[in-house]
């Protein structure tokens, strides 16, 4: 391997030796724009062109069949894919919340409603420890935080990430201090606060919170802090690849024909694409075309707006939507999402808040899955893409639900009792329920 490794004894109180980290097959950080490489470290922007850095790997030692067997024999969480992730070899033995291996639900009832004949699946990531896909990315970030000797775990968050960081930090023995917009859904505030870390509301939207965190990271007050979506972002983002790995393995080591993915920063969609390409490169799946579709809420749709206008630049918007987990008006990976949608033959679409609520209820009614608003966005966009003729209903399609509806109860607050009756049969019949 190209990366130097050491025996890992790192804890929050015992920083890793300078210049040496144990992050498995991770070989270097590579700029997505110019290709410039730097050693592994807590940096996220290229010193040459200021482009985003991402993990470059050395997979040369892998034999396809041996790797497949090792994965299939692995634990029922994301660490089954440890040979493909920036984590130490003994990651499964460390205190972590161990997310992943969530259900891929064959959604036949929903398929009938939408007219899908080629097979429709919902990747339901609400089954993670804090009930969102953010557990995947934080699990990766905390291993990097250990390796780099950080003592505090932090983030800017629209809600789900705050809870995931709080839980992971508590489990691993880190201090946590996370920053959120002051007006988040109360369910997400409580879930982030219950883990005992510090939770700070910022007067403003997510983009204001993110700017503040970028300032803090360069200030002496932020020394020793690992910001999972800033200085640890290259490692954090790799957690989203495991969604692609799981979907393909759960389909019998097959690529889906079409995927519908929600867009907040856009990182999840870009890393799912990266994961699919890695599986092809490693020979774990057949190399065939696939399409990736991005999904946004109408009230925060900068990427969808750019896609429809044929632009390569994503212009920021001020968010105004019930889908607060996707309410990032200046998405860092927006231009890369456009590239992927166009390269794969997909699209980027948006739906209104009313359509989001209708889609939440549709998924719950047909498949018994109560999605948060982001899941309503992906289901609603899937329906719209089919109606517009952009998504082929004869092909195998996977739709992502990234969080639990119990976190966004306000969105469906009008849903309630069918009737109130007296405790006797006459009242039951009078209500028309017999």
Short mmCIF file of C-alpha atoms in Angstrom, two decimals:
data_model
loop_
_atom_site.label_atom_id
_atom_site.label_comp_id
_atom_site.label_asym_id
_atom_site.label_seq_id
_atom_site.Cartn_x
_atom_site.Cartn_y
_atom_site.Cartn_z
CA UNK A 1 0.00 0.00 0.00
CA UNK A 2 1.12 3.54 -0.68
CA UNK A 3 0.10 4.81 2.74
CA UNK A 4 2.35 4.35 5.77
CA UNK A 5 0.53 2.61 8.59
CA UNK A 6 1.20 2.31 12.30
CA UNK A 7 -0.33 0.24 15.05
CA UNK A 8 -3.38 2.24 16.11
CA UNK A 9 -3.46 3.16 19.79
CA UNK A 10 -5.14 6.51 19.25
CA UNK A 11 -7.86 7.73 21.60
CA UNK A 12 -9.19 11.28 22.08
CA UNK A 13 -6.56 11.68 24.84
CA UNK A 14 -3.69 10.13 22.88
CA UNK A 15 -3.11 11.82 19.50
CA UNK A 16 -1.64 9.81 16.65
CA UNK A 17 2.09 10.24 16.08
CA UNK A 18 2.80 13.16 13.73
CA UNK A 19 3.10 12.17 10.07
CA UNK A 20 1.65 8.67 10.41
CA UNK A 21 -1.93 7.53 10.13
CA UNK A 22 -3.60 4.16 9.76
CA UNK A 23 -6.41 4.58 7.25
CA UNK A 24 -6.34 1.28 5.40
CA UNK A 25 -6.34 1.55 1.59
CA UNK A 26 -6.43 5.36 1.58
CA UNK A 27 -3.27 6.47 -0.22
CA UNK A 28 -3.52 10.26 -0.42
CA UNK A 29 -5.83 13.21 -0.83
CA UNK A 30 -6.44 14.16 -4.45
CA UNK A 31 -7.97 17.37 -5.82
CA UNK A 32 -11.13 16.73 -7.76
CA UNK A 33 -10.36 19.66 -10.06
CA UNK A 34 -6.63 19.58 -10.87
CA UNK A 35 -5.55 16.16 -9.56
CA UNK A 36 -2.89 17.55 -7.21
CA UNK A 37 -2.10 15.08 -4.42
CA UNK A 38 -1.21 15.74 -0.80
CA UNK A 39 -0.56 13.37 2.12
CA UNK A 40 -3.47 12.25 4.26
CA UNK A 41 -4.36 14.88 6.81
CA UNK A 42 -7.18 17.08 8.15
CA UNK A 43 -7.40 19.32 5.08
CA UNK A 44 -10.22 19.71 2.58
CA UNK A 45 -9.14 22.28 -0.05
CA UNK A 46 -6.40 22.01 -2.66
CA UNK A 47 -3.45 24.31 -2.04
CA UNK A 48 -2.95 24.68 -5.81
CA UNK A 49 -6.45 25.57 -7.07
CA UNK A 50 -8.69 25.56 -3.96
CA UNK A 51 -10.71 22.66 -5.39
CA UNK A 52 -12.18 20.00 -3.06
CA UNK A 53 -9.95 17.17 -1.90
CA UNK A 54 -11.14 13.57 -1.85
CA UNK A 55 -9.63 10.22 -0.91
CA UNK A 56 -7.47 8.42 -3.45
CA UNK A 57 -7.01 4.68 -2.89
CA UNK A 58 -4.65 1.89 -3.66
CA UNK A 59 -6.88 -1.08 -4.49
CA UNK A 60 -4.20 -2.94 -6.45
CA UNK A 61 -3.82 -5.74 -3.90
CA UNK A 62 -7.46 -6.86 -4.15
CA UNK A 63 -8.48 -10.09 -5.86
CA UNK A 64 -12.12 -9.80 -6.92
CA UNK A 65 -13.40 -13.13 -5.63
CA UNK A 66 -11.42 -12.96 -2.39
CA UNK A 67 -12.73 -9.45 -1.79
CA UNK A 68 -16.31 -10.51 -2.48
CA UNK A 69 -15.99 -13.42 -0.04
CA UNK A 70 -14.45 -11.19 2.62
CA UNK A 71 -17.26 -8.64 2.27
CA UNK A 72 -19.99 -11.28 2.44
CA UNK A 73 -18.41 -12.79 5.58
CA UNK A 74 -18.16 -9.39 7.24
CA UNK A 75 -20.34 -7.80 9.93
CA UNK A 76 -23.87 -6.60 9.16
CA UNK A 77 -22.82 -2.94 9.08
CA UNK A 78 -20.65 -0.68 6.96
CA UNK A 79 -17.44 -2.26 8.26
CA UNK A 80 -18.01 -5.22 5.94
CA UNK A 81 -16.61 -2.77 3.36
CA UNK A 82 -13.61 -1.73 5.48
CA UNK A 83 -11.12 -2.85 2.77
CA UNK A 84 -12.59 -0.11 0.54
CA UNK A 85 -12.82 2.69 3.13
CA UNK A 86 -10.41 5.15 4.81
CA UNK A 87 -10.41 3.34 8.14
CA UNK A 88 -7.89 1.21 10.08
CA UNK A 89 -7.95 -2.54 9.66
CA UNK A 90 -9.22 -3.05 13.23
CA UNK A 91 -12.09 -0.57 12.88
CA UNK A 92 -14.72 -3.15 13.87
CA UNK A 93 -13.07 -3.48 17.29
CA UNK A 94 -13.31 0.25 18.09
CA UNK A 95 -16.22 1.96 19.88
CA UNK A 96 -18.42 3.16 17.04
CA UNK A 97 -22.16 3.29 16.41
CA UNK A 98 -21.72 0.76 13.56
CA UNK A 99 -24.36 1.95 11.09
CA UNK A 100 -25.37 0.47 7.78
CA UNK A 101 -26.70 -2.72 6.22
CA UNK A 102 -30.16 -1.16 6.24
CA UNK A 103 -33.11 -2.67 4.39
CA UNK A 104 -33.54 -2.55 0.65
CA UNK A 105 -37.32 -2.85 0.45
CA UNK A 106 -38.89 -4.23 -2.72
CA UNK A 107 -41.71 -1.73 -3.04
CA UNK A 108 -44.25 -3.60 -5.13
CA UNK A 109 -47.26 -1.70 -3.79
CA UNK A 110 -45.67 1.66 -4.52
CA UNK A 111 -44.56 0.36 -7.92
CA UNK A 112 -48.18 -0.41 -8.84
CA UNK A 113 -49.25 3.09 -7.78
CA UNK A 114 -46.52 4.70 -9.89
CA UNK A 115 -46.72 2.32 -12.84
CA UNK A 116 -43.22 0.91 -12.39
CA UNK A 117 -42.86 -2.54 -13.96
CA UNK A 118 -39.10 -3.09 -13.91
CA UNK A 119 -38.75 -3.41 -10.13
CA UNK A 120 -38.89 -0.58 -7.59
CA UNK A 121 -36.87 -0.59 -4.36
CA UNK A 122 -36.63 1.78 -1.42
CA UNK A 123 -33.26 1.93 0.33
CA UNK A 124 -34.57 2.73 3.81
CA UNK A 125 -31.77 4.33 5.79
CA UNK A 126 -34.08 5.30 8.64
CA UNK A 127 -32.93 2.04 10.26
CA UNK A 128 -29.56 3.50 11.26
CA UNK A 129 -28.75 4.13 14.96
CA UNK A 130 -29.93 7.78 14.94
CA UNK A 131 -32.44 7.09 12.17
CA UNK A 132 -30.71 8.80 9.25
CA UNK A 133 -28.00 8.10 6.71
CA UNK A 134 -25.77 10.64 8.48
CA UNK A 135 -24.60 7.87 10.82
CA UNK A 136 -22.64 6.43 7.88
CA UNK A 137 -20.62 9.57 7.23
CA UNK A 138 -20.01 10.33 10.90
CA UNK A 139 -18.78 6.77 11.51
CA UNK A 140 -16.09 7.42 8.89
CA UNK A 141 -15.25 10.88 10.20
CA UNK A 142 -14.74 9.75 13.78
CA UNK A 143 -12.11 7.23 12.69
CA UNK A 144 -10.22 10.03 10.95
CA UNK A 145 -10.64 12.18 14.07
CA UNK A 146 -9.01 9.44 16.14
CA UNK A 147 -6.13 9.14 13.67
CA UNK A 148 -5.46 12.88 13.66
CA UNK A 149 -5.69 13.27 17.43
CA UNK A 150 -8.74 15.51 17.64
CA UNK A 151 -10.48 15.79 21.01
CA UNK A 152 -13.73 17.52 20.01
CA UNK A 153 -16.12 16.46 17.26
CA UNK A 154 -18.16 19.21 15.63
CA UNK A 155 -20.27 20.05 12.58
CA UNK A 156 -22.68 22.44 10.96
CA UNK A 157 -25.99 20.68 10.51
CA UNK A 158 -29.57 20.90 9.29
CA UNK A 159 -30.49 18.44 12.05
CA UNK A 160 -29.74 14.83 11.24
CA UNK A 161 -25.97 15.29 11.25
CA UNK A 162 -26.11 16.97 14.65
CA UNK A 163 -27.76 13.89 16.15
CA UNK A 164 -25.34 11.53 14.44
CA UNK A 165 -22.32 13.47 15.70
CA UNK A 166 -23.73 13.62 19.23
CA UNK A 167 -24.33 9.88 19.33
CA UNK A 168 -21.02 8.87 17.75
CA UNK A 169 -19.03 11.21 20.00
CA UNK A 170 -20.77 9.87 23.10
CA UNK A 171 -20.05 6.29 22.09
CA UNK A 172 -16.39 6.98 21.25
CA UNK A 173 -15.63 9.18 24.26
CA UNK A 174 -15.20 12.47 22.39
CA UNK A 175 -16.52 15.85 23.41
CA UNK A 176 -19.06 17.16 20.90
CA UNK A 177 -20.15 20.70 20.08
CA UNK A 178 -22.44 21.10 17.09
CA UNK A 179 -24.05 24.08 15.40
CA UNK A 180 -27.53 24.24 13.87
CA UNK A 181 -29.95 26.86 12.53
CA UNK A 182 -31.97 28.13 15.49
CA UNK A 183 -35.36 27.22 13.97
CA UNK A 184 -34.97 23.48 13.25
CA UNK A 185 -37.74 20.95 13.83
CA UNK A 186 -38.07 20.32 17.56
CA UNK A 187 -37.71 16.57 17.14
CA UNK A 188 -34.27 16.99 15.61
CA UNK A 189 -33.22 19.48 18.29
CA UNK A 190 -34.15 17.07 21.07
CA UNK A 191 -32.46 14.13 19.36
CA UNK A 192 -29.25 16.09 18.96
CA UNK A 193 -29.28 17.38 22.53
CA UNK A 194 -30.10 14.14 24.32
CA UNK A 195 -26.60 12.72 23.87
CA UNK A 196 -25.18 15.26 26.30
CA UNK A 197 -22.96 17.27 23.98
CA UNK A 198 -23.14 20.99 23.41
CA UNK A 199 -25.78 22.11 20.90
CA UNK A 200 -25.61 25.70 19.67
CA UNK A 201 -28.32 27.45 17.65
CA UNK A 202 -27.16 30.06 15.14
CA UNK A 203 -29.47 32.89 14.10
CA UNK A 204 -29.67 32.24 10.37
CA UNK A 205 -29.99 29.39 7.86
CA UNK A 206 -27.63 26.47 7.25
CA UNK A 207 -25.36 28.47 4.98
CA UNK A 208 -24.86 31.01 7.79
CA UNK A 209 -24.04 28.16 10.19
CA UNK A 210 -21.54 26.68 7.75
CA UNK A 211 -19.79 30.03 7.27
CA UNK A 212 -19.45 30.40 11.03
CA UNK A 213 -17.87 26.94 11.35
CA UNK A 214 -15.39 27.79 8.59
CA UNK A 215 -14.36 30.84 10.64
CA UNK A 216 -14.09 28.86 13.86
CA UNK A 217 -11.84 26.23 12.31
CA UNK A 218 -9.22 28.89 11.60
CA UNK A 219 -9.43 30.44 15.06
CA UNK A 220 -7.40 29.32 18.13
CA UNK A 221 -10.74 28.51 19.79
CA UNK A 222 -11.17 25.70 17.25
CA UNK A 223 -7.81 24.04 17.92
CA UNK A 224 -8.20 20.29 18.45
CA UNK A 225 -11.64 20.28 16.82
CA UNK A 226 -12.55 17.86 14.07
CA UNK A 227 -15.36 19.36 11.97
CA UNK A 228 -16.80 16.34 10.24
CA UNK A 229 -18.05 18.32 7.23
CA UNK A 230 -15.14 20.78 7.02
CA UNK A 231 -11.58 19.65 7.87
CA UNK A 232 -12.65 15.98 7.99
CA UNK A 233 -14.91 16.26 4.93
CA UNK A 234 -12.85 14.05 2.57
CA UNK A 235 -13.16 11.14 5.03
CA UNK A 236 -16.70 11.91 6.15
CA UNK A 237 -18.00 11.99 2.59
CA UNK A 238 -16.78 8.45 1.91
CA UNK A 239 -19.48 7.08 4.20
CA UNK A 240 -22.05 7.76 1.48
CA UNK A 241 -20.28 5.26 -0.82
CA UNK A 242 -21.51 2.47 1.43
CA UNK A 243 -25.07 3.13 0.22
CA UNK A 244 -23.94 2.22 -3.29
CA UNK A 245 -22.06 -0.84 -2.03
CA UNK A 246 -25.05 -2.12 -0.06
CA UNK A 247 -27.59 -1.52 -2.80
CA UNK A 248 -25.53 -3.50 -5.32
CA UNK A 249 -24.76 -6.32 -2.90
CA UNK A 250 -28.42 -6.53 -1.84
CA UNK A 251 -29.43 -6.70 -5.50
CA UNK A 252 -27.18 -9.75 -5.89
CA UNK A 253 -24.07 -7.80 -6.90
CA UNK A 254 -25.98 -5.95 -9.61
CA UNK A 255 -26.04 -2.29 -10.55
CA UNK A 256 -29.50 -0.74 -10.46
CA UNK A 257 -30.57 0.85 -13.73
CA UNK A 258 -31.79 4.06 -12.07
CA UNK A 259 -31.33 5.74 -8.68
CA UNK A 260 -33.18 8.73 -7.22
CA UNK A 261 -31.07 10.52 -4.60
CA UNK A 262 -31.90 13.59 -2.48
CA UNK A 263 -29.67 16.66 -2.81
CA UNK A 264 -28.60 18.82 0.12
CA UNK A 265 -24.90 19.61 -0.34
CA UNK A 266 -24.84 17.09 -3.20
CA UNK A 267 -22.10 15.02 -1.57
CA UNK A 268 -24.26 11.94 -1.08
CA UNK A 269 -25.11 11.74 -4.78
CA UNK A 270 -21.52 12.25 -5.92
CA UNK A 271 -20.21 9.59 -3.55
CA UNK A 272 -22.86 7.08 -4.56
CA UNK A 273 -21.64 7.56 -8.12
CA UNK A 274 -18.05 7.10 -6.92
CA UNK A 275 -19.02 3.90 -5.11
CA UNK A 276 -20.70 2.45 -8.20
CA UNK A 277 -17.64 3.22 -10.32
CA UNK A 278 -15.36 1.58 -7.74
CA UNK A 279 -17.45 -1.61 -7.76
CA UNK A 280 -17.13 -1.69 -11.54
CA UNK A 281 -13.38 -1.05 -11.34
CA UNK A 282 -12.97 -3.88 -8.82
CA UNK A 283 -14.98 -6.30 -10.95
CA UNK A 284 -17.60 -6.80 -8.23
CA UNK A 285 -20.44 -5.80 -10.57
CA UNK A 286 -20.93 -5.94 -14.32
CA UNK A 287 -20.00 -2.74 -16.12
CA UNK A 288 -23.25 -1.42 -17.58
CA UNK A 289 -24.99 1.96 -17.86
CA UNK A 290 -26.89 3.42 -14.92
CA UNK A 291 -28.73 6.72 -14.46
CA UNK A 292 -28.65 8.93 -11.38
CA UNK A 293 -31.44 11.42 -10.72
CA UNK A 294 -31.19 14.20 -8.16
CA UNK A 295 -34.16 15.32 -6.05
CA UNK A 296 -34.75 18.71 -4.44
CA UNK A 297 -37.58 20.62 -2.81
CA UNK A 298 -38.95 23.50 -4.86
CA UNK A 299 -38.24 25.93 -2.01
CA UNK A 300 -34.52 25.11 -2.13
CA UNK A 301 -33.69 23.93 -5.63
CA UNK A 302 -30.48 25.62 -6.81
CA UNK A 303 -29.18 22.46 -8.53
CA UNK A 304 -32.50 21.64 -10.19
CA UNK A 305 -32.80 25.23 -11.39
CA UNK A 306 -29.30 25.11 -12.91
CA UNK A 307 -29.97 21.73 -14.53
CA UNK A 308 -33.19 22.87 -16.18
CA UNK A 309 -31.56 26.06 -17.43
CA UNK A 310 -28.62 24.13 -18.91
CA UNK A 311 -26.14 25.93 -16.67
CA UNK A 312 -22.89 24.58 -15.25
CA UNK A 313 -22.85 27.08 -12.38
CA UNK A 314 -25.22 26.70 -9.43
CA UNK A 315 -26.53 30.03 -8.17
CA UNK A 316 -27.27 30.12 -4.41
CA UNK A 317 -30.85 30.42 -3.16
CA UNK A 318 -32.40 31.36 0.16
CA UNK A 319 -34.14 28.18 1.43
CA UNK A 320 -37.88 28.20 2.10
CA UNK A 321 -39.15 24.63 2.39
CA UNK A 322 -40.43 22.12 4.93
CA UNK A 323 -37.64 19.78 3.79
CA UNK A 324 -35.14 21.39 6.16
CA UNK A 325 -32.65 18.52 5.98
CA UNK A 326 -32.16 19.44 2.30
CA UNK A 327 -32.26 23.22 2.84
CA UNK A 328 -28.75 24.11 1.71
CA UNK A 329 -28.96 27.10 -0.58
CA UNK A 330 -25.32 26.99 -1.69
CA UNK A 331 -24.54 23.28 -2.20
CA UNK A 332 -20.81 22.61 -2.32
CA UNK A 333 -21.10 19.64 -4.69
CA UNK A 334 -23.81 21.16 -6.88
CA UNK A 335 -21.69 21.45 -10.05
CA UNK A 336 -20.54 17.83 -9.69
CA UNK A 337 -24.15 16.69 -9.33
CA UNK A 338 -24.92 18.41 -12.64
CA UNK A 339 -22.00 16.60 -14.27
CA UNK A 340 -23.13 13.21 -12.99
CA UNK A 341 -26.78 13.67 -13.93
CA UNK A 342 -25.78 14.65 -17.46
CA UNK A 343 -23.05 12.01 -17.83
CA UNK A 344 -25.32 9.16 -16.74
CA UNK A 345 -28.40 10.35 -18.63
CA UNK A 346 -30.29 11.21 -15.46
CA UNK A 347 -31.83 14.53 -14.44
CA UNK A 348 -32.39 16.84 -11.48
CA UNK A 349 -35.98 17.64 -10.54
CA UNK A 350 -37.86 19.34 -7.70
CA UNK A 351 -41.29 19.13 -6.06
CA UNK A 352 -43.43 21.51 -4.00
CA UNK A 353 -43.92 21.17 -0.25
CA UNK A 354 -47.47 19.96 -0.92
CA UNK A 355 -46.12 17.22 -3.17
CA UNK A 356 -43.56 16.31 -0.48
CA UNK A 357 -46.34 15.75 2.06
CA UNK A 358 -48.41 13.75 -0.43
CA UNK A 359 -45.38 11.55 -1.18
CA UNK A 360 -44.68 10.93 2.52
CA UNK A 361 -48.25 9.70 2.90
CA UNK A 362 -48.07 7.67 -0.31
CA UNK A 363 -44.96 5.80 0.82
CA UNK A 364 -46.43 5.20 4.28
CA UNK A 365 -49.75 3.99 2.85
CA UNK A 366 -48.22 1.65 0.25
CA UNK A 367 -45.11 0.29 1.96
CA UNK A 368 -45.42 1.02 5.68
CA UNK A 369 -42.35 3.27 5.59
CA UNK A 370 -42.70 6.62 7.37
CA UNK A 371 -40.15 8.86 5.70
CA UNK A 372 -38.97 12.26 6.80
CA UNK A 373 -39.40 15.16 4.41
CA UNK A 374 -36.25 14.27 2.43
CA UNK A 375 -37.81 10.88 1.66
CA UNK A 376 -40.96 12.67 0.58
CA UNK A 377 -38.81 14.66 -1.82
CA UNK A 378 -37.28 11.55 -3.45
CA UNK A 379 -40.61 9.72 -3.76
CA UNK A 380 -42.33 12.85 -5.02
CA UNK A 381 -39.59 13.48 -7.58
CA UNK A 382 -39.73 9.82 -8.69
CA UNK A 383 -43.45 10.21 -9.36
CA UNK A 384 -42.86 13.44 -11.27
CA UNK A 385 -40.00 11.98 -13.32
CA UNK A 386 -42.23 9.08 -14.40
CA UNK A 387 -45.07 11.43 -15.32
CA UNK A 388 -42.67 13.62 -17.31
CA UNK A 389 -41.21 10.62 -19.15
CA UNK A 390 -37.70 11.18 -17.75
CA UNK A 391 -37.51 7.96 -15.70
CA UNK A 392 -38.13 4.64 -17.44
CA UNK A 393 -40.68 2.59 -15.44
CA UNK A 394 -39.54 -0.62 -17.14
CA UNK A 395 -36.09 -0.46 -15.50
CA UNK A 396 -34.90 -1.43 -12.02
CA UNK A 397 -35.12 1.71 -9.89
CA UNK A 398 -33.88 2.45 -6.36
CA UNK A 399 -35.26 5.40 -4.39
CA UNK A 400 -33.48 6.58 -1.24
CA UNK A 401 -35.22 7.37 2.04
CA UNK A 402 -32.55 8.94 4.22
CA UNK A 403 -34.40 9.55 7.49
CA UNK A 404 -37.28 8.73 9.85
CA UNK A 405 -40.60 10.55 9.67
CA UNK A 406 -40.74 10.81 13.45
CA UNK A 407 -38.15 13.58 13.10
CA UNK A 408 -40.41 15.74 10.93
CA UNK A 409 -43.87 15.24 12.40
CA UNK A 410 -44.84 18.86 11.76
CA UNK A 411 -44.91 18.13 8.02
CA UNK A 412 -47.87 15.76 8.45
CA UNK A 413 -49.41 17.38 11.52
CA UNK A 414 -52.86 17.45 9.90
CA UNK A 415 -52.98 13.64 9.88
CA UNK A 416 -54.98 12.22 12.78
CA UNK A 417 -58.02 10.32 13.96
CA UNK A 418 -60.43 8.85 11.42
CA UNK A 419 -63.29 9.20 13.90
CA UNK A 420 -64.06 9.52 17.60
CA UNK A 421 -66.79 7.15 18.82
CA UNK A 422 -68.48 6.04 22.01
CA UNK A 423 -67.40 2.60 23.29
CA UNK A 424 -70.31 0.66 21.75
CA UNK A 425 -71.20 -1.01 18.45
CA UNK A 426 -73.99 1.44 17.56
CA UNK A 427 -71.54 4.33 17.64
CA UNK A 428 -69.06 2.28 15.58
CA UNK A 429 -71.73 1.66 12.91
CA UNK A 430 -72.93 5.27 12.97
CA UNK A 431 -69.39 6.37 12.10
CA UNK A 432 -69.56 4.23 8.94
CA UNK A 433 -66.74 1.96 10.06
CA UNK A 434 -68.58 -1.35 9.97
#
